[in-house]
Amino acid sequence: ADPHELYNLAKEPKYVQKLQELRTEMDRWLVAIGDQPNLPERQLVSQLWNGEKKQPMTSKPTTTTSNGKIAINCTTVGASLGYKIIANGISPKAWSVYKEPFEVPNESTLLIQAHRIGYQASEIVEVGGL
């Protein structure tokens, strides 16, 4: 009924109970994951950087091959991995998010980069001759 989400249902009296239920669940979840949403930015940055004064860099990703599939890993805890497969000289504009080992077409090149919130992105790793 509101595809562009322009109407705020939280203001509706008939949704007071649902709003409280969702707030309670959000509070429970924040405690469960150890998040502190009201932390001042300076403290948040210090926490993300493990108390370091200089922004840490996400570790360079590595690859392994097993059963014809490429697996991507990163030693930085909490890092997300992105990749591009360059095949026939064509590089996609967007990065794909790594989820599980995958096959790469013959004679392709793989570009990989790791990211972690609050850290600098890793250098881009190029794996050729696949």
mmCIF file of C-alpha atoms in Angstrom:
data_model
loop_
_atom_site.group_PDB
_atom_site.id
_atom_site.type_symbol
_atom_site.label_atom_id
_atom_site.label_comp_id
_atom_site.label_asym_id
_atom_site.label_seq_id
_atom_site.Cartn_x
_atom_site.Cartn_y
_atom_site.Cartn_z
ATOM 1 C CA ALA A 1 0.000 0.000 0.000
ATOM 2 C CA ASP A 2 3.019 2.299 0.487
ATOM 3 C CA PRO A 3 5.732 1.049 -1.909
ATOM 4 C CA HIS A 4 7.942 4.130 -1.408
ATOM 5 C CA GLU A 5 7.534 3.978 2.385
ATOM 6 C CA LEU A 6 6.415 7.586 2.696
ATOM 7 C CA TYR A 7 3.850 7.061 5.453
ATOM 8 C CA ASN A 8 5.201 6.485 8.982
ATOM 9 C CA LEU A 9 3.129 3.686 10.553
ATOM 10 C CA ALA A 10 4.867 4.217 13.915
ATOM 11 C CA LYS A 11 2.558 7.188 14.467
ATOM 12 C CA GLU A 12 -0.557 5.027 14.174
ATOM 13 C CA PRO A 13 -2.167 4.169 17.564
ATOM 14 C CA LYS A 14 -3.203 0.731 16.291
ATOM 15 C CA TYR A 15 0.493 -0.208 15.896
ATOM 16 C CA VAL A 16 1.671 0.804 19.401
ATOM 17 C CA GLN A 17 1.904 -2.826 20.561
ATOM 18 C CA LYS A 18 3.765 -3.966 17.430
ATOM 19 C CA LEU A 19 6.157 -1.006 17.703
ATOM 20 C CA GLN A 20 6.944 -1.939 21.320
ATOM 21 C CA GLU A 21 7.454 -5.589 20.315
ATOM 22 C CA LEU A 22 9.916 -4.564 17.605
ATOM 23 C CA ARG A 23 11.759 -2.149 19.914
ATOM 24 C CA THR A 24 12.105 -4.888 22.545
ATOM 25 C CA GLU A 25 13.474 -7.301 19.943
ATOM 26 C CA MET A 26 15.919 -4.671 18.648
ATOM 27 C CA ASP A 27 17.181 -4.039 22.190
ATOM 28 C CA ARG A 28 17.580 -7.799 22.764
ATOM 29 C CA TRP A 29 19.470 -8.212 19.498
ATOM 30 C CA LEU A 30 21.820 -5.267 20.204
ATOM 31 C CA VAL A 31 22.738 -6.816 23.552
ATOM 32 C CA ALA A 32 23.198 -10.255 21.938
ATOM 33 C CA ILE A 33 25.661 -8.924 19.337
ATOM 34 C CA GLY A 34 27.355 -6.451 21.682
ATOM 35 C CA ASP A 35 26.445 -3.388 19.625
ATOM 36 C CA GLN A 36 26.429 0.054 21.224
ATOM 37 C CA PRO A 37 24.352 2.291 18.927
ATOM 38 C CA ASN A 38 24.634 5.372 21.125
ATOM 39 C CA LEU A 39 28.421 5.281 21.359
ATOM 40 C CA PRO A 40 29.986 8.638 20.423
ATOM 41 C CA GLU A 41 31.752 8.459 17.053
ATOM 42 C CA ARG A 42 35.235 8.984 18.548
ATOM 43 C CA GLN A 43 34.724 5.976 20.849
ATOM 44 C CA LEU A 44 33.240 3.911 18.036
ATOM 45 C CA VAL A 45 36.274 4.586 15.837
ATOM 46 C CA SER A 46 38.612 3.714 18.714
ATOM 47 C CA GLN A 47 36.705 0.467 19.239
ATOM 48 C CA LEU A 48 36.729 -0.401 15.525
ATOM 49 C CA TRP A 49 40.462 0.334 15.348
ATOM 50 C CA ASN A 50 41.188 -1.709 18.504
ATOM 51 C CA GLY A 51 42.560 1.392 20.224
ATOM 52 C CA GLU A 52 45.097 2.129 17.467
ATOM 53 C CA LYS A 53 45.608 5.750 16.392
ATOM 54 C CA LYS A 54 45.949 4.843 12.704
ATOM 55 C CA GLN A 55 43.166 3.241 10.682
ATOM 56 C CA PRO A 56 43.951 -0.473 10.282
ATOM 57 C CA MET A 57 43.995 -2.129 6.883
ATOM 58 C CA THR A 58 41.991 -5.207 6.017
ATOM 59 C CA SER A 59 44.290 -8.168 5.344
ATOM 60 C CA LYS A 60 44.962 -9.143 1.764
ATOM 61 C CA PRO A 61 42.652 -11.988 0.690
ATOM 62 C CA THR A 62 44.017 -15.382 -0.304
ATOM 63 C CA THR A 63 42.643 -18.128 -2.531
ATOM 64 C CA THR A 64 42.712 -21.890 -2.549
ATOM 65 C CA THR A 65 41.489 -24.258 -5.240
ATOM 66 C CA SER A 66 39.767 -27.555 -4.580
ATOM 67 C CA ASN A 67 37.700 -29.735 -6.906
ATOM 68 C CA GLY A 68 37.853 -27.063 -9.615
ATOM 69 C CA LYS A 69 36.424 -24.347 -7.361
ATOM 70 C CA ILE A 70 38.057 -21.217 -5.943
ATOM 71 C CA ALA A 71 37.690 -20.444 -2.240
ATOM 72 C CA ILE A 72 38.534 -16.957 -0.949
ATOM 73 C CA ASN A 73 39.692 -16.256 2.598
ATOM 74 C CA CYS A 74 40.816 -13.289 4.689
ATOM 75 C CA THR A 75 42.494 -13.317 8.102
ATOM 76 C CA THR A 76 40.759 -10.095 9.175
ATOM 77 C CA VAL A 77 37.867 -11.164 11.395
ATOM 78 C CA GLY A 78 34.570 -9.724 10.165
ATOM 79 C CA ALA A 79 35.833 -8.878 6.680
ATOM 80 C CA SER A 80 33.587 -9.145 3.630
ATOM 81 C CA LEU A 81 35.044 -10.328 0.347
ATOM 82 C CA GLY A 82 34.248 -8.998 -3.097
ATOM 83 C CA TYR A 83 35.372 -10.321 -6.464
ATOM 84 C CA LYS A 84 35.168 -9.749 -10.202
ATOM 85 C CA ILE A 85 35.712 -12.348 -12.890
ATOM 86 C CA ILE A 86 37.327 -10.910 -16.016
ATOM 87 C CA ALA A 87 36.545 -13.253 -18.899
ATOM 88 C CA ASN A 88 37.297 -12.619 -22.576
ATOM 89 C CA GLY A 89 38.742 -9.227 -21.622
ATOM 90 C CA ILE A 90 35.420 -8.047 -20.210
ATOM 91 C CA SER A 91 35.325 -6.791 -16.617
ATOM 92 C CA PRO A 92 31.965 -6.353 -14.901
ATOM 93 C CA LYS A 93 31.319 -2.911 -13.400
ATOM 94 C CA ALA A 94 29.986 -4.292 -10.116
ATOM 95 C CA TRP A 95 31.725 -6.510 -7.598
ATOM 96 C CA SER A 96 30.124 -9.781 -6.479
ATOM 97 C CA VAL A 97 29.972 -10.656 -2.787
ATOM 98 C CA TYR A 98 31.792 -13.882 -1.993
ATOM 99 C CA LYS A 99 29.563 -16.464 -0.303
ATOM 100 C CA GLU A 100 30.995 -19.869 -1.171
ATOM 101 C CA PRO A 101 33.569 -21.520 -3.460
ATOM 102 C CA PHE A 102 32.778 -21.093 -7.147
ATOM 103 C CA GLU A 103 34.018 -22.106 -10.593
ATOM 104 C CA VAL A 104 35.869 -19.642 -12.802
ATOM 105 C CA PRO A 105 35.810 -19.915 -16.611
ATOM 106 C CA ASN A 106 39.071 -21.045 -18.223
ATOM 107 C CA GLU A 107 41.622 -18.345 -19.026
ATOM 108 C CA SER A 108 39.914 -15.804 -16.776
ATOM 109 C CA THR A 109 41.357 -13.370 -14.289
ATOM 110 C CA LEU A 110 39.952 -12.941 -10.808
ATOM 111 C CA LEU A 111 40.118 -9.648 -8.900
ATOM 112 C CA ILE A 112 39.515 -9.860 -5.147
ATOM 113 C CA GLN A 113 39.292 -7.260 -2.400
ATOM 114 C CA ALA A 114 38.484 -7.539 1.300
ATOM 115 C CA HIS A 115 36.629 -4.902 3.331
ATOM 116 C CA ARG A 116 35.856 -4.526 7.012
ATOM 117 C CA ILE A 117 33.794 -1.677 8.433
ATOM 118 C CA GLY A 118 36.098 0.922 9.952
ATOM 119 C CA TYR A 119 39.209 -0.468 8.231
ATOM 120 C CA GLN A 120 40.872 0.514 4.988
ATOM 121 C CA ALA A 121 40.056 -1.897 2.182
ATOM 122 C CA SER A 122 42.736 -4.433 1.334
ATOM 123 C CA GLU A 123 44.779 -4.093 -1.776
ATOM 124 C CA ILE A 124 43.178 -5.710 -4.815
ATOM 125 C CA VAL A 125 44.552 -9.189 -5.448
ATOM 126 C CA GLU A 126 44.722 -10.364 -9.060
ATOM 127 C CA VAL A 127 44.750 -14.074 -9.762
ATOM 128 C CA GLY A 128 45.377 -14.799 -13.428
ATOM 129 C CA GLY A 129 45.673 -17.810 -15.670
ATOM 130 C CA LEU A 130 42.664 -19.571 -14.249
#
